[in-house]
XYZ file of C-alpha atoms in Angstrom:
343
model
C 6.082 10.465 -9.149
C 4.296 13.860 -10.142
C 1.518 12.814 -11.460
C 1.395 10.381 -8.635
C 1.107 13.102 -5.695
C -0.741 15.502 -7.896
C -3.894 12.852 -8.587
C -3.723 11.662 -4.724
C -3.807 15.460 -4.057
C -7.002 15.915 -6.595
C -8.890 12.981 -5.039
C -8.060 14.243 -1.268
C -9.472 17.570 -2.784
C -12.146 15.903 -4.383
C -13.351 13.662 -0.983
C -12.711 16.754 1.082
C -14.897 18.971 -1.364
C -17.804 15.904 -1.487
C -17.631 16.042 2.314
C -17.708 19.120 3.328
C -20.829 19.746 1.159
C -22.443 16.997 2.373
C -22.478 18.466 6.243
C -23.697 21.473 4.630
C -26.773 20.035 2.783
C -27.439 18.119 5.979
C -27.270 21.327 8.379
C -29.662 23.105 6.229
C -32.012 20.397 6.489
C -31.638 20.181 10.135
C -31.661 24.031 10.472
C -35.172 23.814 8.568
C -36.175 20.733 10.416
C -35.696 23.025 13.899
C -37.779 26.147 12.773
C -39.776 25.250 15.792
C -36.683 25.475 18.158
C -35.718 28.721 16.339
C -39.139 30.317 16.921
C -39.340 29.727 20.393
C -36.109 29.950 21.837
C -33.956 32.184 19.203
C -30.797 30.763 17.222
C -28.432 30.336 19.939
C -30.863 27.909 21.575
C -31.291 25.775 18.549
C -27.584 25.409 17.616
C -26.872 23.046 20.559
C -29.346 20.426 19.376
C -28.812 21.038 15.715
C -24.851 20.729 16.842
C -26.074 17.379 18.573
C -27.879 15.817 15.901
C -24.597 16.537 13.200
C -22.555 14.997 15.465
C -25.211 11.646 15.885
C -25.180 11.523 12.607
C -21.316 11.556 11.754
C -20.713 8.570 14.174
C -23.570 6.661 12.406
C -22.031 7.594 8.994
C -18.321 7.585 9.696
C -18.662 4.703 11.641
C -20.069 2.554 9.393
C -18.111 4.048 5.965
C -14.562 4.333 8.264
C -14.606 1.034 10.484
C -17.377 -1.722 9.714
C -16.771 -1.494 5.720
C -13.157 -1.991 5.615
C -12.692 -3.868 8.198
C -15.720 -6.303 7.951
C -17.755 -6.765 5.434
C -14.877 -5.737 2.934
C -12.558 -8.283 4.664
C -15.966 -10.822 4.622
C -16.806 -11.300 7.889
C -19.864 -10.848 7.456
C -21.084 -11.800 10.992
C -19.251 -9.204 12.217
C -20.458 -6.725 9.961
C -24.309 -7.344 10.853
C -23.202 -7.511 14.972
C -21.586 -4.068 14.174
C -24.485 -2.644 12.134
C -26.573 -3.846 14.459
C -24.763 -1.774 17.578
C -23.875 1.216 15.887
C -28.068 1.829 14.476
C -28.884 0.833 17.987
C -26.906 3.129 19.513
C -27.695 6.088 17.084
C -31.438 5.026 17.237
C -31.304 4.926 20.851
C -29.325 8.520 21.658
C -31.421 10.239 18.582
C -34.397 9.712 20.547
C -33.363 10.762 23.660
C -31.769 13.835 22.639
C -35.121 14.504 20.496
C -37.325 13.889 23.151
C -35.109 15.839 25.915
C -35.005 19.215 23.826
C -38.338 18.591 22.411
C -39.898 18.508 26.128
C -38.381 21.879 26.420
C -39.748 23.655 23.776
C -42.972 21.683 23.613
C -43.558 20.717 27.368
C -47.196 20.004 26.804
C -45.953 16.965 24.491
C -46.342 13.453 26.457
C -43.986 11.622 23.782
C -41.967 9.221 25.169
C -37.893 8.138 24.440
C -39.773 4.911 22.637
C -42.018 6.745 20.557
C -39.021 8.129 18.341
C -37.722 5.019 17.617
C -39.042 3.664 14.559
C -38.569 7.338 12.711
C -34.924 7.035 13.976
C -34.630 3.743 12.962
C -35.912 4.568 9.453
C -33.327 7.354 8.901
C -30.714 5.396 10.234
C -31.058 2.756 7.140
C -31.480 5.727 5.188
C -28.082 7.176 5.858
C -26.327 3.578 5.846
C -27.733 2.646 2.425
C -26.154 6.697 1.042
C -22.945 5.950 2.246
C -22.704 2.501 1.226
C -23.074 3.638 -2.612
C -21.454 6.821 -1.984
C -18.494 4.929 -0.259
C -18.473 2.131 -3.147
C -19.431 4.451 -5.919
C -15.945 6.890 -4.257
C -14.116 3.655 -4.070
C -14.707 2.470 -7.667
C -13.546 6.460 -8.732
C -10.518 6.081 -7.031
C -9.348 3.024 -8.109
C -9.947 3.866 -12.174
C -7.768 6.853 -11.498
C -4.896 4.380 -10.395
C -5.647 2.155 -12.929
C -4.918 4.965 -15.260
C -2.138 6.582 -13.198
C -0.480 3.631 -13.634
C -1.166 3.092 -17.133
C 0.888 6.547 -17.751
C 3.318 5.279 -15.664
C 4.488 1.933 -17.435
C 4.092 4.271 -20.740
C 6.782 7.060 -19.434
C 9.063 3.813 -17.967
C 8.666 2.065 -21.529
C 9.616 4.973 -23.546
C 12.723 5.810 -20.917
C 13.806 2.451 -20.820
C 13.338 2.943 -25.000
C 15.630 5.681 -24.996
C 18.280 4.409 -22.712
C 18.528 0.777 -24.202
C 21.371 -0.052 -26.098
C 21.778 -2.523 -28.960
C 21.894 -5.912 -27.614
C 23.765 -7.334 -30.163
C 26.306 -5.285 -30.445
C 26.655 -5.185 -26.577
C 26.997 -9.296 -26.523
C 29.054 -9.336 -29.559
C 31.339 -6.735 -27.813
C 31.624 -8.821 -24.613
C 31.806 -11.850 -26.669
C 35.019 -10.015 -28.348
C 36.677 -9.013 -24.900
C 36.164 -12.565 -24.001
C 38.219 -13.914 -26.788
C 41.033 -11.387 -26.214
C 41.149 -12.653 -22.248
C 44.062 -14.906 -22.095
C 42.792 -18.390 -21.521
C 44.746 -18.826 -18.495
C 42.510 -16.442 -16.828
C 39.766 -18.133 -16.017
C 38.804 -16.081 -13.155
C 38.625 -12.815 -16.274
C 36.702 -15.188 -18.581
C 34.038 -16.223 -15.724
C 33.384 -12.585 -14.592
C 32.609 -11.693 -18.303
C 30.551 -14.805 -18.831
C 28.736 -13.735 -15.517
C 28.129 -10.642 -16.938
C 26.758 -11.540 -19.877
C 24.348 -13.576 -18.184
C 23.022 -10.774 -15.866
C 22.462 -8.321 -19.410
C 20.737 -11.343 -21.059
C 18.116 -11.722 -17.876
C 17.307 -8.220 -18.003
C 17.173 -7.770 -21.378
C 15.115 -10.732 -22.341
C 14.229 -12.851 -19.280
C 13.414 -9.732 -16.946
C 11.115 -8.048 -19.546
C 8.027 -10.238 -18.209
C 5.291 -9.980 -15.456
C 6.789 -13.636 -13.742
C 9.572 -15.440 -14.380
C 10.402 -18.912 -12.423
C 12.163 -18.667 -9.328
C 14.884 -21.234 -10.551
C 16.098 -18.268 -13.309
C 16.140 -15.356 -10.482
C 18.012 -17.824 -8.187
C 20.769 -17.714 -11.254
C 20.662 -14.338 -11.606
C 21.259 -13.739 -8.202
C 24.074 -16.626 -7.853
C 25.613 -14.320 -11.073
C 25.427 -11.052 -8.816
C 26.940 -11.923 -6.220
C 29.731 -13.754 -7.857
C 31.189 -10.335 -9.720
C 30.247 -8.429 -6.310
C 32.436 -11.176 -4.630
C 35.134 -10.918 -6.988
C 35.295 -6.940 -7.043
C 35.339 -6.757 -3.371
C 38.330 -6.464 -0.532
C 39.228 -9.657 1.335
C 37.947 -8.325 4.622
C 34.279 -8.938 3.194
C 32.697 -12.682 4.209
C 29.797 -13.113 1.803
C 27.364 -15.986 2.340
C 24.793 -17.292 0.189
C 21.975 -20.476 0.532
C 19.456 -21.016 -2.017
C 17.143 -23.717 -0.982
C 14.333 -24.095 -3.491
C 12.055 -27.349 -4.405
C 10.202 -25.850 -7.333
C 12.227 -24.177 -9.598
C 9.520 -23.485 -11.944
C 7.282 -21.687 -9.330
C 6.582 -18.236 -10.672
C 7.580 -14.776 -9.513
C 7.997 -11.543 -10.441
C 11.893 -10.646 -11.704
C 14.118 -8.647 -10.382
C 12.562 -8.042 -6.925
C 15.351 -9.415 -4.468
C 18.317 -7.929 -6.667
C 17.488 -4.503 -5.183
C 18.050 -5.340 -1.698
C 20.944 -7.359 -2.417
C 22.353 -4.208 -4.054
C 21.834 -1.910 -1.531
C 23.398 -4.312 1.086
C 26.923 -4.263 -1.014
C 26.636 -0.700 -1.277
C 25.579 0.072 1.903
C 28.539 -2.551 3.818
C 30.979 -1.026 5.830
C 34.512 -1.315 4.499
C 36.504 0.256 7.224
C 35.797 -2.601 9.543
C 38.307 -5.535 10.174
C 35.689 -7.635 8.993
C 32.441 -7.287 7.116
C 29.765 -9.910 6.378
C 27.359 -10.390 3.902
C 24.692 -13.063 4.499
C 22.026 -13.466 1.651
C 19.193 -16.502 2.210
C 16.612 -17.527 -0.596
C 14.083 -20.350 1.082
C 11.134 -21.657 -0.612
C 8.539 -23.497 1.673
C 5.822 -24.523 -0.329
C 3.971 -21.954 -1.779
C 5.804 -19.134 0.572
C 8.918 -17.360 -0.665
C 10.844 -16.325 1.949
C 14.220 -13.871 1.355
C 16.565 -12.768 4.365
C 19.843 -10.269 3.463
C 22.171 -8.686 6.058
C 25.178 -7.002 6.356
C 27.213 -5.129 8.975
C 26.076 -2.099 9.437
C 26.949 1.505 10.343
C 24.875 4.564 10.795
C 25.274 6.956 8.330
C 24.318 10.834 8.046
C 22.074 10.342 4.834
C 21.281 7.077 4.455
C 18.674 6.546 1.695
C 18.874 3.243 0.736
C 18.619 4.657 -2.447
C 15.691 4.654 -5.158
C 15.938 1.228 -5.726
C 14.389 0.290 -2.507
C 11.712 2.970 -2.899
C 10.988 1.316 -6.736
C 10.912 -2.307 -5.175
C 8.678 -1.547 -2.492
C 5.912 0.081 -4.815
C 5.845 -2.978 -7.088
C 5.260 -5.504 -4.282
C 2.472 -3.373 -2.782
C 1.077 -3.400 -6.904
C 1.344 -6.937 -7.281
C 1.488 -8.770 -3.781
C -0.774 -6.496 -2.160
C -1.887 -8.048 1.183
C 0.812 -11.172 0.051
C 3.760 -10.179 1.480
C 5.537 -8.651 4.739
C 8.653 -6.461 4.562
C 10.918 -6.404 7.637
C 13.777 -3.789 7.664
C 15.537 -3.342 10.831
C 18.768 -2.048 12.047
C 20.667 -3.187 15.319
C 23.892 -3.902 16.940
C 25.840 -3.366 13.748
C 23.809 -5.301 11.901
C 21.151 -4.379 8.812
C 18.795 -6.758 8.102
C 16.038 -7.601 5.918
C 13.662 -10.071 5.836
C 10.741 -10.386 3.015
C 8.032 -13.372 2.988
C 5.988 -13.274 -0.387
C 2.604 -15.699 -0.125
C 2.200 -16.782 -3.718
């Protein structure tokens, strides 16, 4: 998570840096552009339409790089993108040439130029600017998104070599819990299922869980394994309910992504209640995932929802970007989540 906040804070540096010395290049020019203005009516004078042209020019660049590229011709809508363009050269075109032409009549009063005359100059410079900070915005763009390509290389290298040095022999861990199982009277069956259960939830992560996807039959398992040994661990006050409806067990998904919230709603139930309820729903409708938890609820001082959360949340954004909604909300006693994946 370091290296995380300390390369966002380089490129904000970096962008900040690139920006600033852009509106410093571009003042000089105008400052040399409006040696006329300075010769006749003194600095003071020509800062107000030097101030006036900057600020042109950063709605005709900022509104081009910060609203019609991301959300039109990024998003391809490209009709709206050339209506947009369109408007916004217009309008700097257009209020370029009469701010020219207004201070320009003042210091040159003998000049007959009209508002239309500055148009096609305007006009020029306006494409000018556009075409810049397209490639500078792209060119930024591409930047940024090697760094998290990279970031995130480090990443899955520091998570490999800690989940290296925390794993523990699998053999000897299923030979031990095939040992405990043998020693479990047979008359317990409830004993013997918990440790079968068990074994089954190591074996997915260990072997089944170690993948990009898995199919959505296998997770269903592992969560149907879950909740049994939560069910069987907890107090008789707590109602837990669980419907898996899926057509397509092979569909494919990524593992372990519903087990988090499922935690966090047995850790998070409240036990001092008469009654407590669990209700956990796993729907698949076509091509859509949808997952719904909740659990009675109350508020607590600090509340985190723990890392878990926090860890499940950054790998949807990573591989369902713009595929799924999260819905978290809290009311009447009642925590509830709600997460539709579009595969």
């Amino acid at each position: 998570m370091e290296i995380n906040q300390s390369v966002l804070n380089f490129l904000f540096q970096k962008r900040y840096a690139f920006h600033l010395l852009f509106w410093v290049m571009y003042a000089v020019f105008m400052v040399l552009f409006s040696q006329g203005y300075i010769e006749t009516k003194g600095w003071l004078f020509s800062m107000m339409p030097v101030s006036l042209y900057i600020v042109l020019m950063a709605i005709l660049v900022y509104g081009h790089t910060f609203v019609l590229i991301p959300r039109f011709l990024e998003q391809k809508k490209i009709a709206l993108y050339v209506i947009g363009l369109v408007l916004l050269v217009s309008f700097y075109t257009l209020a370029e040439s009469v701010n020219q032409q207004f201070w320009n009549s003042i210091i040159y009063p003998k000049d007959t130029s009209t508002v239309p005359s500055y148009f096609v100059w305007n006009t020029f410079y306006a494409f000018c600017f556009i075409l810049n900070s397209t490639l500078l915005y792209f060119t930024q763009k591409w930047s940024e998104q090697r760094q998290q390509v990279k970031n995130i290389q480090i990443s899955q290298l520091q998570t490999e070599l800690k989940y290296l040095r925390a794993q523990i022999n699998p053999h000897f861990l299923f030979n031990g819990l095939n040992t405990i199982y043998g020693t479990i009277d047979i008359d317990n069956e409830e004993a013997r299922n918990m440790v079968v259960q068990f074994s089954d939830l190591l074996r997915y992560n260990l072997y089944d869980a170690d993948t990009d996807f898995v199919e959505i039959g296998k997770e269903a398992v592992y969560l149907e394994n879950y909740i049994a040994l939560q069910k069987a661990r907890s107090n008789s006050n707590l109602k837990i309910e669980l419907e898996i409806e899926i057509s397509d067990k092979s569909l494919k998904i990524a593992p372990l992504i519903f087990v988090a919230f499922v935690e966090n709603t047995f850790k998070y139930t409240t036990r001092n209640l008469p009654e407590n309820n669990i209700s956990i729903f796993l729907t698949q409708n076509g091509k859509r995932i949808i997952f719904e938890c909740r659990n009675s609820y109350i508020e607590q001082a600090n509340d985190t929802r723990g890392i878990g959360l926090v860890n499940v949340m950054r790998r949807l954004e990573l591989l369902y970007k713009d595929q799924y909604t999260l819905e978290i909300k809290k009311e009447n006693g009642i925590y509830e989540t709600r997460l539709t994946i579009d595969l």
